[in-house]
Coordinates of C-alpha atoms and ligand atoms in Angstrom, one line a residue:
X1 CA -18.7 -25.6 19.7
X2 CA -15.2 -27.0 19.8
X3 CA -12.0 -25.7 18.1
X4 CA -10.7 -29.2 17.3
X5 CA -13.9 -30.0 15.4
X6 CA -13.5 -26.8 13.4
X7 CA -9.9 -27.6 12.6
X8 CA -10.9 -31.2 11.5
X9 CA -13.8 -29.8 9.4
X10 CA -11.5 -27.4 7.5
X11 CA -8.8 -30.1 7.2
X12 CA -11.4 -32.3 5.6
X13 CA -12.3 -29.6 3.1
X14 CA -15.7 -28.7 4.4
X15 CA -17.0 -25.1 4.5
X16 CA -17.2 -23.4 7.9
X17 CA -20.4 -21.7 9.1
X18 CA -20.6 -18.1 10.2
X19 CA -21.0 -19.3 13.8
X20 CA -17.8 -21.5 13.6
X21 CA -15.8 -18.6 12.1
X22 CA -17.1 -16.2 14.7
X23 CA -16.2 -18.8 17.4
X24 CA -12.5 -19.1 16.4
X25 CA -12.0 -15.4 15.7
X26 CA -13.5 -14.3 19.0
X27 CA -11.8 -17.1 20.9
X28 CA -8.4 -16.3 19.5
X29 CA -8.8 -12.5 20.0
X30 CA -9.8 -13.0 23.6
X31 CA -6.8 -15.3 24.2
X32 CA -9.0 -18.4 24.9
X33 CA -7.9 -20.4 21.9
X34 CA -4.1 -20.8 21.8
X35 CA -1.7 -20.0 18.9
X36 CA -1.0 -23.7 18.1
X37 CA -4.6 -24.5 17.4
X38 CA -5.1 -21.4 15.2
X39 CA -1.8 -22.1 13.4
X40 CA -3.2 -25.5 12.5
X41 CA -6.5 -24.0 11.4
X42 CA -4.7 -21.4 9.3
X43 CA -2.6 -24.1 7.6
X44 CA -5.8 -26.1 6.9
X45 CA -7.4 -22.9 5.4
X46 CA -4.2 -22.3 3.4
X47 CA -4.4 -25.8 1.7
X48 CA -8.2 -26.3 1.5
X49 CA -9.0 -22.6 0.8
X50 CA -12.2 -20.8 1.8
X51 CA -15.3 -20.2 -0.3
X52 CA -16.4 -16.7 -1.1
X53 CA -19.1 -17.0 1.6
X54 CA -16.6 -18.1 4.3
X55 CA -14.2 -15.3 3.3
X56 CA -17.0 -12.7 3.7
X57 CA -17.9 -14.2 7.2
X58 CA -14.2 -14.1 8.2
X59 CA -14.0 -10.4 7.1
X60 CA -17.1 -9.4 9.0
X61 CA -16.0 -11.3 12.1
X62 CA -12.6 -9.5 12.1
X63 CA -14.1 -6.2 11.3
X64 CA -16.5 -6.5 14.3
X65 CA -13.7 -7.6 16.7
X66 CA -13.0 -3.9 17.6
X67 CA -14.0 -0.3 17.0
X68 CA -16.1 0.7 14.0
X69 CA -15.1 4.2 13.1
X70 CA -18.1 6.4 12.5
X71 CA -17.4 9.0 9.8
X72 CA -21.0 10.1 9.2
X73 CA -20.1 13.6 10.6
X74 CA -17.9 14.2 7.6
X75 CA -19.9 15.7 4.7
X76 CA -19.8 14.0 1.3
X77 CA -18.9 10.6 0.1
X78 CA -15.7 9.4 1.8
X79 CA -13.5 7.3 -0.5
X80 CA -10.7 5.3 1.0
X81 CA -7.7 4.1 -1.1
X82 CA -5.6 1.1 -0.2
X83 CA -2.5 -0.3 -1.8
X84 CA -1.6 -3.9 -1.2
X85 CA 1.9 -2.6 -0.7
X86 CA 4.9 -1.9 -2.9
X87 CA 8.4 -0.4 -3.2
X88 CA 8.5 3.4 -3.7
X89 CA 4.7 3.6 -3.2
X90 CA 4.3 7.1 -2.0
X91 CA 0.9 7.4 -3.7
X92 CA -1.2 8.4 -0.7
X93 CA 1.0 11.4 -0.1
X94 CA 0.5 13.0 -3.5
X95 CA -2.9 11.5 -4.4
X96 CA -4.6 12.5 -1.1
X97 CA -3.9 16.2 -1.8
X98 CA -5.0 15.9 -5.4
X99 CA -8.3 14.3 -4.6
X100 CA -8.9 16.6 -1.6
X101 CA -8.2 19.6 -3.9
X102 CA -11.1 18.3 -6.1
X103 CA -13.4 18.5 -3.2
X104 CA -13.6 14.9 -2.1
X105 CA -13.0 14.2 1.6
X106 CA -10.0 12.1 2.3
X107 CA -10.1 10.5 5.8
X108 CA -7.1 8.2 5.8
X109 CA -6.0 5.8 8.5
X110 CA -2.6 4.5 7.7
X111 CA 0.0 2.1 9.0
X112 CA 3.7 2.0 9.4
X113 CA 5.9 0.0 7.2
X114 CA 7.3 -3.5 7.9
X115 CA 9.7 -5.5 5.8
X116 CA 10.6 -4.4 2.2
X117 CA 7.7 -1.9 1.8
X118 CA 7.5 1.5 3.6
X119 CA 4.5 2.9 5.4
X120 CA 2.8 6.2 4.6
X121 CA 3.2 7.4 8.2
X122 CA 6.9 6.8 8.4
X123 CA 7.3 8.8 5.1
X124 CA 5.1 11.7 6.3
X125 CA 7.0 11.8 9.6
X126 CA 10.1 12.8 7.8
X127 CA 8.6 16.3 7.7
X128 CA 9.7 17.8 11.0
X129 CA 6.8 18.4 13.4
X130 CA 4.3 16.3 11.5
X131 CA 2.2 14.0 13.7
X132 CA -0.5 11.4 13.1
X133 CA -1.5 11.4 16.7
X134 CA -5.0 12.9 16.2
X135 CA -8.1 12.1 18.2
X136 CA -11.1 10.9 16.1
X137 CA -12.7 14.3 16.7
X138 CA -9.7 16.2 15.5
X139 CA -9.5 13.9 12.5
X140 CA -13.1 14.5 11.5
X141 CA -12.8 18.3 12.1
X142 CA -9.7 18.5 9.8
X143 CA -11.4 16.5 7.1
X144 CA -14.4 18.8 7.2
X145 CA -12.3 21.9 7.2
X146 CA -9.5 21.1 4.8
X147 CA -10.8 17.9 3.1
X148 CA -7.8 15.8 4.2
X149 CA -6.4 14.2 7.4
X150 CA -4.2 11.2 8.0
X151 CA -4.2 9.4 11.4
X152 CA -2.4 6.3 12.7
X153 CA -4.5 3.2 12.8
X154 CA -5.8 2.7 16.3
X155 CA -5.0 -0.5 18.2
X156 CA -8.7 -1.2 18.4
X157 CA -9.3 -1.3 14.6
X158 CA -9.9 -5.0 13.7
X159 CA -7.7 -6.4 16.6
X160 CA -8.5 -9.9 15.5
X161 CA -6.7 -9.2 12.2
X162 CA -3.7 -7.8 14.0
X163 CA -3.3 -11.0 16.0
X164 CA -4.0 -13.3 13.1
X165 CA -1.7 -11.4 10.7
X166 CA 1.2 -11.7 13.2
X167 CA 0.6 -15.4 13.5
X168 CA 0.3 -15.9 9.7
X169 CA 3.6 -14.0 9.3
X170 CA 5.4 -16.7 11.3
X171 CA 3.5 -19.8 10.2
X172 CA 3.9 -19.6 6.4
X173 CA 0.2 -18.7 5.9
X174 CA 0.4 -15.1 4.5
X175 CA -0.1 -15.7 0.8
X176 CA -3.6 -17.1 0.6
X177 CA -6.2 -15.0 -1.3
X178 CA -9.0 -15.4 1.3
X179 CA -6.7 -14.6 4.2
X180 CA -5.2 -11.5 2.5
X181 CA -8.6 -10.2 1.2
X182 CA -10.3 -10.6 4.6
X183 CA -7.4 -9.0 6.4
X184 CA -7.3 -5.9 4.2
X185 CA -11.1 -5.5 3.9
X186 CA -11.8 -6.0 7.6
X187 CA -9.6 -2.9 8.3
X188 CA -11.0 -0.9 5.4
X189 CA -14.6 -1.6 6.4
X190 CA -14.0 -0.9 10.1
X191 CA -12.3 2.5 9.1
X192 CA -15.7 3.8 8.0
X193 CA -15.4 5.0 4.4
X194 CA -18.4 4.9 2.0
X195 CA -16.5 3.6 -1.0
X196 CA -13.1 1.9 -1.4
X197 CA -10.5 2.0 -4.2
X198 CA -8.0 -0.9 -4.1
X199 CA -4.6 -0.7 -5.8
X200 CA -3.7 -4.3 -6.2
X201 CA 0.0 -4.6 -6.9
X202 CA 1.3 -7.3 -9.1
X203 CA 4.9 -8.5 -9.9
X204 CA 8.2 -9.1 -8.2
X205 CA 7.8 -6.7 -5.4
X206 CA 4.1 -7.5 -4.6
X207 CA 2.4 -10.1 -2.5
X208 CA 0.8 -11.4 -5.7
X209 CA 3.6 -12.2 -8.2
X210 CA 1.4 -13.2 -11.1
X211 CA -1.4 -11.5 -12.9
X212 CA -4.1 -14.1 -12.5
X213 CA -3.8 -14.2 -8.7
X214 CA -3.7 -10.4 -8.6
X215 CA -7.0 -10.2 -10.5
X216 CA -8.3 -13.0 -8.3
X217 CA -7.4 -11.0 -5.1
X218 CA -9.0 -7.9 -6.6
X219 CA -12.2 -9.9 -7.4
X220 CA -12.4 -11.3 -3.9
X221 CA -12.0 -7.9 -2.2
X222 CA -14.5 -6.2 -4.6
X223 CA -17.0 -8.9 -3.8
X224 CA -16.6 -8.4 -0.1
X225 CA -16.8 -4.6 -0.3
X226 CA -19.9 -4.7 -2.5
X227 CA -21.6 -7.3 -0.2
X228 CA -21.0 -4.9 2.7
X229 CA -22.7 -2.1 0.7
X230 CA -19.5 -0.2 -0.1
X231 CA -18.9 0.7 -3.7
X232 CA -15.5 -1.0 -4.3
X233 CA -13.2 -1.0 -7.3
X234 CA -9.8 -2.7 -7.6
X235 CA -7.1 -1.6 -10.1
X236 CA -4.3 -4.1 -10.8
X237 CA -1.1 -2.1 -11.3
X238 CA 2.6 -3.0 -11.8
X239 CA 5.0 -3.6 -9.0
X240 CA 7.7 -5.5 -10.9
X241 CA 10.0 -2.5 -10.8
X242 CA 9.8 0.2 -8.1
X243 CA 7.2 3.0 -8.5
X244 CA 8.8 6.3 -9.5
X245 CA 12.5 6.8 -8.8
X246 CA 12.8 7.4 -5.0
X247 CA 12.7 4.7 -2.4
X248 CA 13.1 5.8 1.3
X249 CA 11.2 8.1 3.5
X250 CA 12.3 11.7 3.0
X251 CA 13.4 10.9 -0.6
X252 CA 9.8 9.7 -1.3
X253 CA 8.2 12.8 0.3
X254 CA 10.5 14.9 -2.0
X255 CA 9.3 13.0 -5.0
X256 CA 5.6 13.3 -4.0
X257 CA 6.0 17.1 -3.6
X258 CA 7.7 17.3 -7.0
X259 CA 4.7 15.4 -8.4
X260 CA 2.3 17.9 -6.8
X261 CA 4.4 20.6 -8.6
X262 CA 3.8 18.8 -11.9
X263 CA 7.4 17.5 -12.1
X264 CA 7.0 13.9 -11.0
X265 CA 8.2 10.8 -12.7
X266 CA 6.0 9.6 -15.6
X267 CA 4.8 6.3 -14.1
X268 CA 4.1 7.8 -10.6
X269 CA 2.2 10.7 -12.2
X270 CA 0.2 8.4 -14.4
X271 CA -0.7 6.2 -11.4
X272 CA -1.9 9.1 -9.3
X273 CA -4.0 10.4 -12.2
X274 CA -5.6 7.0 -12.8
X275 CA -6.3 6.2 -9.2
X276 CA -7.5 9.8 -8.6
X277 CA -9.9 9.6 -11.5
X278 CA -11.5 6.5 -10.1
X279 CA -11.7 8.0 -6.6
X280 CA -13.6 11.0 -8.1
X281 CA -15.9 8.5 -9.9
X282 CA -16.6 6.6 -6.7
X283 CA -17.2 9.9 -4.9
X284 CA -19.7 10.8 -7.7
X285 CA -17.9 14.0 -8.4
X286 CA -17.5 13.1 -12.1
X287 CA -19.4 10.9 -14.5
X288 CA -16.5 9.4 -16.4
X289 CA -12.9 8.3 -15.7
X290 CA -11.7 10.8 -18.4
X291 CA -13.4 13.7 -16.7
X292 CA -11.9 12.5 -13.4
X293 CA -8.4 12.4 -14.9
X294 CA -8.8 16.0 -16.3
X295 CA -9.9 17.3 -12.9
X296 CA -6.9 15.6 -11.2
X297 CA -4.5 17.1 -13.8
X298 CA -6.1 20.5 -13.3
X299 CA -5.7 20.3 -9.5
X300 CA -1.9 20.0 -10.1
X301 CA -1.7 22.5 -12.9
X302 CA -3.6 25.2 -11.0
X303 CA -1.4 24.7 -7.8
X304 CA -4.5 23.8 -5.8
X305 CA -3.3 20.3 -4.9
X306 CA 0.1 21.6 -3.6
X307 CA -1.7 24.4 -1.6
X308 CA -4.1 21.8 0.0
X309 CA -1.0 19.6 0.8
X310 CA 0.7 22.5 2.6
X311 CA -2.4 23.3 4.6
X312 CA -2.8 19.6 5.5
X313 CA 0.9 19.3 6.6
X314 CA 0.7 22.4 8.7
X315 CA -2.7 21.4 10.3
X316 CA -0.9 18.3 11.7
X317 CA 2.1 20.2 13.1
X318 CA 4.4 19.9 10.1
X319 CA 6.7 22.8 9.1
X320 CA 5.8 24.0 5.6
X321 CA 9.3 25.4 5.0
X322 CA 10.3 21.7 4.3
X323 CA 7.7 21.5 1.6
X324 CA 8.7 24.9 0.1
X325 CA 12.3 23.7 0.0
X326 CA 12.5 19.9 0.1
X327 CA 16.3 20.1 0.2
X328 CA 15.9 20.8 3.9
X329 CA 14.3 17.4 4.6
X330 CA 16.4 14.9 6.5
X331 CA 19.5 14.1 4.3
X332 CA 22.0 11.2 4.6
X333 CA 25.6 12.0 5.2
X334 CA 26.9 10.2 2.1
X335 CA 25.8 9.2 -1.4
X336 CA 27.2 6.2 -3.3
X337 CA 26.8 6.1 -7.1
X338 CA 26.0 2.8 -8.6
X339 CA 27.2 2.6 -12.3
X340 CA 26.5 0.2 -15.2
X341 CA 29.1 -2.5 -15.6
X342 CA 28.3 -3.0 -19.3
X343 CA 26.4 -1.3 -22.1
X344 CA 22.8 -2.5 -22.7
X345 CA 19.1 -2.0 -22.0
X346 CA 17.8 -2.2 -18.5
X347 CA 15.5 -5.2 -18.8
X348 CA 14.6 -5.6 -15.1
X349 CA 14.9 -3.8 -11.8
X350 CA 13.5 -6.2 -9.2
X351 CA 11.3 -4.2 -6.9
X352 CA 11.8 -6.7 -4.1
X353 CA 15.6 -6.4 -4.2
X354 CA 15.5 -2.6 -4.2
X355 CA 13.0 -2.7 -1.3
X356 CA 15.3 -5.0 0.7
X357 CA 18.3 -2.8 -0.2
X358 CA 16.5 0.3 1.1
X359 CA 15.6 -1.7 4.2
X360 CA 19.2 -2.7 4.8
X361 CA 20.2 1.0 4.6
X362 CA 17.7 1.6 7.5
X363 CA 14.7 3.0 5.5
X364 CA 12.5 0.1 6.6
X365 CA 11.8 -2.0 9.7
X366 CA 13.2 -5.4 10.1
X367 CA 11.1 -5.9 13.2
X368 CA 8.2 -3.9 14.4
X369 CA 10.4 -2.1 17.0
X370 CA 13.2 -1.1 14.6
X371 CA 13.9 2.6 14.4
X372 CA 13.6 4.0 10.9
X373 CA 16.4 6.2 9.4
X374 CA 14.3 8.8 7.6
X375 CA 17.2 10.1 5.5
X376 CA 18.4 7.0 3.7
X377 CA 17.3 5.2 0.5
X378 CA 17.8 4.7 -3.2
X379 CA 17.1 7.1 -6.1
X380 CA 17.0 5.3 -9.4
X381 CA 18.5 7.1 -12.4
X382 CA 17.2 4.5 -14.9
X383 CA 14.0 2.6 -15.4
X384 CA 13.2 -0.6 -17.3
X385 CA 13.5 0.0 -21.1
X386 CA 16.2 2.7 -20.7
X387 CA 19.6 2.3 -22.4
X388 CA 22.7 2.5 -20.2
X389 CA 26.2 3.0 -21.5
X390 CA 28.9 1.3 -19.5
X391 CA 29.8 3.6 -16.5
X392 CA 26.5 5.5 -16.6
X393 CA 24.7 6.1 -13.4
X394 CA 22.0 3.4 -12.5
X395 CA 21.2 4.6 -9.0
X396 CA 22.2 6.8 -6.1
X397 CA 22.4 5.2 -2.7
X398 CA 21.9 7.6 0.2
X399 CA 23.5 6.1 3.3
X400 CA 24.9 6.8 6.8
X401 CA 26.7 3.5 7.5
X402 CA 29.3 1.8 5.3
X403 CA 28.4 -1.8 6.4
X404 CA 24.8 -1.1 5.6
X405 CA 25.8 0.5 2.3
X406 CA 27.7 -2.6 1.3
X407 CA 24.7 -4.8 1.9
X408 CA 22.5 -2.5 -0.1
X409 CA 25.0 -2.3 -3.0
X410 CA 25.0 -6.1 -3.2
X411 CA 21.2 -6.3 -3.3
X412 CA 21.0 -3.4 -5.9
X413 CA 23.5 -5.0 -8.2
X414 CA 21.4 -8.1 -8.1
X415 CA 18.2 -6.1 -8.8
X416 CA 19.4 -4.8 -12.2
X417 CA 19.5 -6.9 -15.3
X418 CA 21.1 -5.5 -18.4
X419 CA 20.5 -7.1 -21.8
X420 CA 21.6 -6.4 -25.4
X421 CA 18.0 -6.6 -26.7
X422 CA 15.4 -3.9 -25.8
X423 CA 12.9 -5.6 -23.4
X424 CA 9.2 -5.6 -23.8
X425 CA 8.1 -3.2 -21.1
X426 CA 5.3 -4.2 -18.8
X427 CA 2.2 -1.9 -18.6
X428 CA 1.6 0.2 -15.5
X429 CA -2.1 -0.5 -15.4
X430 CA -3.3 -4.1 -16.1
X431 CA -7.0 -3.7 -15.6
X432 CA -10.0 -2.9 -13.4
X433 CA -12.2 -5.1 -11.3
X434 CA -15.7 -3.8 -10.4
X435 CA -19.1 -5.2 -9.6
X436 CA -19.7 -6.1 -13.3
X437 CA -16.5 -8.1 -13.7
X438 CA -13.0 -7.7 -14.9
X439 CA -11.8 -5.3 -17.7
X440 CA -8.3 -6.2 -18.7
X441 CA -6.3 -3.6 -20.6
X442 CA -5.2 -4.7 -24.0
Ligands
URA1 N1 -1.9 -6.5 4.0 C1 -2.7 -6.8 5.0 O1 -3.2 -5.9 5.7 N2 -3.0 -8.1 5.2 C2 -2.5 -9.1 4.5 O2 -2.8 -10.2 4.7 C3 -1.6 -8.8 3.4 C4 -1.3 -7.5 3.2

């Protein structure tokens, strides 16, 4: 087999065989095939696309390029949740504890953030002492004992994806549905869960900006998951404005803890309840989504979700006094108040711009070696649909450096659109994709 023939075949819009896909994935991972040839192949895939069958082969090949985590020693049905990435997306932090409190094992391998979206690990590390450096044995023991553990993704999990993703990032080949679906699913499948819930974000701050391609991505991933014998559901949810109010590591932990106390922002609470209900359904703990939602709500009302969260934090070295009093979490030195320059309705808060603003402040990574400032970020005081009088607060900018603050202010001003007419607000949940098809919300 020859890589030039494979490139030509794809360039000429022919489907690649399983053997050809394995050949280029293995050859590239082992460093035998150079970047320039794989770049060319990726661009051919980008334009000619892949069939569903080719996408499944690519997923399997990347999944098999490294370690396959064996979670069979964990009792019960393990359900993994994955978000395609968003601004202010602290869902795993609150949702993990809610679902664990309902008796479903949560064995979560997470990554760090890059670009305008933050990573769960960075957020959790704003709790002093907390560490994700667990061995697989400790990880399994913790999930069995307290129903939840979070560990950093090992370097050996789908290493082919790691290499290919870095190359896609610099060759203009990220936003192709087959490449995104296979990238995400190869890691989810290698991480060993029995069932997978995918939160596919849609809108300005998401990979997929429009609804049709978001449902298409959901369909592709559900098809891969089910083909690999994992019950898989995708929920398409809004990421046009940031999720909740807080964006930035310790600020998001604070909001997640407030949500576990029952005092979270309405959209974030609603998202946790919906995703939680589907996780309980996938784990066969409930028979209906409504029953699942009630159980999740009860886990918060009874205080059990917060109790489980504290045990989880302390089992991984975190100091629970920062959860009991979240005002002790890392705090920026200064806060700048952004006010409305005119009276009107907030008709847009572009998630991408807010994410970039938080990243300018130091909350995110511009390169993979950047050091994250855990204390900085943005806290919104308005959401889309709210009325703002001239001079009213739109957002608080938590910062440590004036130059960075100025960059963030510029981005945030551009993020807000104020109009005289009340806007039609977008729904939070657009619909569900499962093995029987797509159910779009009315
Ligand atoms: N997240 C991934 O892991 N891979 C992609 O290709 C896009 C988002």
